[in-house]
GROMACS .gro file of C-alpha atoms in nm:
model
  246
    1UNK     CA    1  11.856  12.412   4.231
    2UNK     CA    2  12.112  12.374   4.524
    3UNK     CA    3  11.970  12.363   4.861
    4UNK     CA    4  12.056  12.655   5.055
    5UNK     CA    5  12.040  12.740   5.429
    6UNK     CA    6  11.922  13.060   5.589
    7UNK     CA    7  12.017  13.187   5.923
    8UNK     CA    8  11.703  13.224   6.159
    9UNK     CA    9  11.633  13.562   6.328
   10UNK     CA   10  11.707  13.562   6.702
   11UNK     CA   11  11.389  13.668   6.891
   12UNK     CA   12  11.378  13.966   7.128
   13UNK     CA   13  11.132  14.062   7.383
   14UNK     CA   14  10.945  14.409   7.332
   15UNK     CA   15  11.021  14.674   7.579
   16UNK     CA   16  10.903  15.055   7.638
   17UNK     CA   17  11.255  15.215   7.526
   18UNK     CA   18  11.074  15.545   7.516
   19UNK     CA   19  10.972  15.548   7.852
   20UNK     CA   20  11.286  15.370   8.011
   21UNK     CA   21  11.524  15.573   7.817
   22UNK     CA   22  11.346  15.916   7.874
   23UNK     CA   23  11.330  15.834   8.248
   24UNK     CA   24  11.728  15.773   8.267
   25UNK     CA   25  11.804  16.086   8.070
   26UNK     CA   26  11.573  16.294   8.295
   27UNK     CA   27  11.701  16.140   8.637
   28UNK     CA   28  12.064  16.161   8.523
   29UNK     CA   29  12.065  16.510   8.355
   30UNK     CA   30  12.319  16.389   8.088
   31UNK     CA   31  12.436  16.678   7.861
   32UNK     CA   32  12.557  16.436   7.584
   33UNK     CA   33  12.166  16.374   7.499
   34UNK     CA   34  12.129  16.755   7.467
   35UNK     CA   35  12.098  16.709   7.074
   36UNK     CA   36  11.856  16.409   7.079
   37UNK     CA   37  11.504  16.490   7.069
   38UNK     CA   38  11.211  16.327   7.203
   39UNK     CA   39  11.125  16.233   6.848
   40UNK     CA   40  11.427  16.064   6.809
   41UNK     CA   41  11.390  15.867   7.105
   42UNK     CA   42  11.022  15.787   6.971
   43UNK     CA   43  11.160  15.677   6.639
   44UNK     CA   44  11.411  15.452   6.799
   45UNK     CA   45  11.143  15.298   7.026
   46UNK     CA   46  10.906  15.230   6.709
   47UNK     CA   47  11.204  15.081   6.539
   48UNK     CA   48  11.265  14.856   6.796
   49UNK     CA   49  10.915  14.752   6.843
   50UNK     CA   50  10.914  14.617   6.490
   51UNK     CA   51  11.193  14.376   6.560
   52UNK     CA   52  10.950  14.168   6.751
   53UNK     CA   53  10.803  14.054   6.411
   54UNK     CA   54  11.028  14.070   6.132
   55UNK     CA   55  10.927  14.031   5.777
   56UNK     CA   56  11.184  13.886   5.542
   57UNK     CA   57  11.170  14.189   5.312
   58UNK     CA   58  11.388  14.473   5.215
   59UNK     CA   59  11.159  14.702   5.424
   60UNK     CA   60  11.232  14.482   5.705
   61UNK     CA   61  11.625  14.508   5.637
   62UNK     CA   62  11.607  14.894   5.625
   63UNK     CA   63  11.444  14.898   5.965
   64UNK     CA   64  11.711  14.676   6.115
   65UNK     CA   65  11.960  14.900   5.964
   66UNK     CA   66  11.787  15.233   6.067
   67UNK     CA   67  11.759  15.095   6.433
   68UNK     CA   68  12.139  14.967   6.443
   69UNK     CA   69  12.252  15.307   6.339
   70UNK     CA   70  12.043  15.452   6.638
   71UNK     CA   71  12.185  15.182   6.891
   72UNK     CA   72  12.515  15.273   6.763
   73UNK     CA   73  12.454  15.644   6.860
   74UNK     CA   74  12.311  15.543   7.175
   75UNK     CA   75  12.599  15.308   7.304
   76UNK     CA   76  12.861  15.571   7.223
   77UNK     CA   77  12.676  15.850   7.430
   78UNK     CA   78  12.602  15.598   7.704
   79UNK     CA   79  12.925  15.415   7.731
   80UNK     CA   80  13.033  15.394   8.097
   81UNK     CA   81  12.679  15.450   8.216
   82UNK     CA   82  12.430  15.178   8.329
   83UNK     CA   83  12.079  15.268   8.209
   84UNK     CA   84  11.930  14.975   8.389
   85UNK     CA   85  11.733  14.901   8.074
   86UNK     CA   86  11.729  14.521   8.012
   87UNK     CA   87  11.747  14.376   7.666
   88UNK     CA   88  11.661  14.024   7.621
   89UNK     CA   89  11.748  13.799   7.318
   90UNK     CA   90  11.659  13.450   7.244
   91UNK     CA   91  11.900  13.223   7.042
   92UNK     CA   92  11.698  13.018   6.802
   93UNK     CA   93  11.975  12.798   6.630
   94UNK     CA   94  11.890  12.496   6.868
   95UNK     CA   95  11.583  12.307   6.946
   96UNK     CA   96  11.651  12.439   7.320
   97UNK     CA   97  11.606  12.818   7.292
   98UNK     CA   98  11.862  13.009   7.498
   99UNK     CA   99  11.755  13.345   7.660
  100UNK     CA  100  12.012  13.614   7.748
  101UNK     CA  101  11.962  13.937   7.922
  102UNK     CA  102  12.182  14.227   7.945
  103UNK     CA  103  12.174  14.625   8.018
  104UNK     CA  104  12.435  14.689   7.767
  105UNK     CA  105  12.368  14.874   7.437
  106UNK     CA  106  12.662  14.711   7.310
  107UNK     CA  107  12.491  14.363   7.355
  108UNK     CA  108  12.187  14.512   7.185
  109UNK     CA  109  12.382  14.634   6.900
  110UNK     CA  110  12.556  14.313   6.831
  111UNK     CA  111  12.222  14.133   6.834
  112UNK     CA  112  12.073  14.370   6.603
  113UNK     CA  113  12.383  14.334   6.378
  114UNK     CA  114  12.362  13.957   6.387
  115UNK     CA  115  11.994  13.997   6.287
  116UNK     CA  116  12.080  14.191   5.987
  117UNK     CA  117  12.303  13.920   5.893
  118UNK     CA  118  12.018  13.676   5.909
  119UNK     CA  119  11.801  13.900   5.702
  120UNK     CA  120  12.048  13.899   5.425
  121UNK     CA  121  12.098  13.510   5.431
  122UNK     CA  122  11.700  13.484   5.432
  123UNK     CA  123  11.675  13.718   5.141
  124UNK     CA  124  11.954  13.535   4.970
  125UNK     CA  125  11.767  13.210   4.969
  126UNK     CA  126  11.426  13.375   4.921
  127UNK     CA  127  11.575  13.562   4.597
  128UNK     CA  128  11.723  13.233   4.467
  129UNK     CA  129  11.387  13.084   4.477
  130UNK     CA  130  11.230  13.324   4.210
  131UNK     CA  131  11.253  13.276   3.851
  132UNK     CA  132  11.486  13.550   3.786
  133UNK     CA  133  11.787  13.540   3.543
  134UNK     CA  134  11.978  13.771   3.786
  135UNK     CA  135  11.885  13.572   4.101
  136UNK     CA  136  12.229  13.395   4.115
  137UNK     CA  137  12.425  13.699   4.110
  138UNK     CA  138  12.193  13.897   4.353
  139UNK     CA  139  12.194  13.600   4.608
  140UNK     CA  140  12.565  13.586   4.589
  141UNK     CA  141  12.579  13.949   4.683
  142UNK     CA  142  12.321  13.895   4.966
  143UNK     CA  143  12.525  13.592   5.109
  144UNK     CA  144  12.834  13.807   5.083
  145UNK     CA  145  12.674  14.108   5.281
  146UNK     CA  146  12.558  13.842   5.559
  147UNK     CA  147  12.909  13.703   5.586
  148UNK     CA  148  13.016  14.100   5.639
  149UNK     CA  149  12.772  14.135   5.935
  150UNK     CA  150  12.853  13.793   6.079
  151UNK     CA  151  13.236  13.898   6.044
  152UNK     CA  152  13.181  14.221   6.224
  153UNK     CA  153  12.994  14.045   6.521
  154UNK     CA  154  13.282  13.778   6.547
  155UNK     CA  155  13.553  14.063   6.539
  156UNK     CA  156  13.401  14.249   6.824
  157UNK     CA  157  13.302  13.912   7.007
  158UNK     CA  158  13.082  13.969   7.316
  159UNK     CA  159  13.089  13.769   7.632
  160UNK     CA  160  12.738  13.625   7.533
  161UNK     CA  161  12.860  13.510   7.189
  162UNK     CA  162  12.997  13.178   7.091
  163UNK     CA  163  13.304  13.190   6.862
  164UNK     CA  164  13.265  12.831   6.708
  165UNK     CA  165  12.896  12.931   6.625
  166UNK     CA  166  12.985  13.238   6.441
  167UNK     CA  167  13.271  13.084   6.269
  168UNK     CA  168  13.031  12.820   6.147
  169UNK     CA  169  12.781  13.067   6.033
  170UNK     CA  170  13.031  13.300   5.858
  171UNK     CA  171  13.199  12.993   5.671
  172UNK     CA  172  12.835  12.893   5.547
  173UNK     CA  173  12.768  13.223   5.407
  174UNK     CA  174  13.099  13.223   5.240
  175UNK     CA  175  13.024  12.878   5.095
  176UNK     CA  176  12.677  12.977   4.978
  177UNK     CA  177  12.829  13.275   4.797
  178UNK     CA  178  13.101  13.082   4.646
  179UNK     CA  179  12.840  12.830   4.523
  180UNK     CA  180  12.657  13.100   4.341
  181UNK     CA  181  12.981  13.187   4.174
  182UNK     CA  182  13.016  12.800   4.085
  183UNK     CA  183  12.655  12.789   3.961
  184UNK     CA  184  12.705  13.089   3.751
  185UNK     CA  185  12.986  12.952   3.583
  186UNK     CA  186  12.815  12.614   3.508
  187UNK     CA  187  12.516  12.756   3.367
  188UNK     CA  188  12.725  13.049   3.159
  189UNK     CA  189  12.930  12.743   3.030
  190UNK     CA  190  13.211  12.995   2.927
  191UNK     CA  191  13.480  12.860   3.196
  192UNK     CA  192  13.712  12.555   3.125
  193UNK     CA  193  13.685  12.253   3.356
  194UNK     CA  194  13.975  12.338   3.540
  195UNK     CA  195  13.845  12.668   3.647
  196UNK     CA  196  13.501  12.521   3.739
  197UNK     CA  197  13.691  12.268   3.939
  198UNK     CA  198  13.857  12.526   4.153
  199UNK     CA  199  13.543  12.705   4.217
  200UNK     CA  200  13.391  12.364   4.348
  201UNK     CA  201  13.709  12.282   4.548
  202UNK     CA  202  13.680  12.644   4.705
  203UNK     CA  203  13.301  12.587   4.783
  204UNK     CA  204  13.397  12.244   4.940
  205UNK     CA  205  13.675  12.418   5.163
  206UNK     CA  206  13.413  12.655   5.305
  207UNK     CA  207  13.158  12.400   5.381
  208UNK     CA  208  13.425  12.191   5.553
  209UNK     CA  209  13.547  12.478   5.765
  210UNK     CA  210  13.179  12.558   5.860
  211UNK     CA  211  13.129  12.201   5.940
  212UNK     CA  212  13.432  12.169   6.167
  213UNK     CA  213  13.309  12.453   6.380
  214UNK     CA  214  12.952  12.357   6.394
  215UNK     CA  215  13.061  12.033   6.570
  216UNK     CA  216  13.243  12.256   6.848
  217UNK     CA  217  12.930  12.484   6.882
  218UNK     CA  218  12.691  12.423   7.190
  219UNK     CA  219  12.392  12.548   7.010
  220UNK     CA  220  12.417  12.402   6.648
  221UNK     CA  221  12.241  12.068   6.603
  222UNK     CA  222  12.344  11.762   6.407
  223UNK     CA  223  12.123  11.827   6.133
  224UNK     CA  224  12.339  12.137   6.038
  225UNK     CA  225  12.634  11.916   6.051
  226UNK     CA  226  12.477  11.660   5.846
  227UNK     CA  227  12.402  11.929   5.580
  228UNK     CA  228  12.732  12.083   5.595
  229UNK     CA  229  12.872  11.747   5.541
  230UNK     CA  230  12.677  11.664   5.264
  231UNK     CA  231  12.759  11.989   5.078
  232UNK     CA  232  13.143  11.924   5.123
  233UNK     CA  233  13.102  11.591   4.995
  234UNK     CA  234  12.916  11.664   4.696
  235UNK     CA  235  13.138  11.978   4.600
  236UNK     CA  236  13.453  11.775   4.636
  237UNK     CA  237  13.305  11.496   4.392
  238UNK     CA  238  13.228  11.789   4.141
  239UNK     CA  239  13.580  11.928   4.161
  240UNK     CA  240  13.717  11.577   4.118
  241UNK     CA  241  13.466  11.530   3.819
  242UNK     CA  242  13.571  11.821   3.638
  243UNK     CA  243  13.940  11.773   3.679
  244UNK     CA  244  13.882  11.431   3.519
  245UNK     CA  245  13.759  11.614   3.198
  246UNK     CA  246  14.081  11.816   3.179
   0.00000   0.00000   0.00000
């Protein structure tokens, strides 16, 4: 079984979003909020409260997606207004946690989207550990969905985000999705050696790209680099071996 690497959740500090957002709306008399009920705000608050203790599950994923949709809506309505609501997020990729605080709902939205990507990656690894004949294809899809999320965060690069870190994570998700393609081909035994070699080579290229970006990242540790380098070398060797059989 290949070793797979998930991306850990960023952590957040709970806040009373219901109280703070309600106070902001009442004190500013914003007509844009006329179609948002107190129940909507309460549901948004409850969804955020659950972010403080995320379970690796599809239920947890749906809560993240629900809250992300709510925050996107609020970010659009509030754009240009400073609510004074402080969102705190903590980076967990390094041994030394980095804490960032912002009053921007766009900042909040990007961190939630990042955690959706993390959830897909964690589910991809967890799913692969199960004795299910469909697990390879399912994990592949989950890693692809993770890559989509991280690509969106990268495309809208916020001032608090690091490009090299995101590029490394994105390439890692592509590599692990590609690895699932390769593994399925090997286990099925229906493809020729040249095709399997190409799959392995592309997997190696993705791991190479992830490794190069990780070296420039201010938060990714040497353990990440060693993992990515080992994977790159392994799939290079697999590719050469398969080509030698043609």
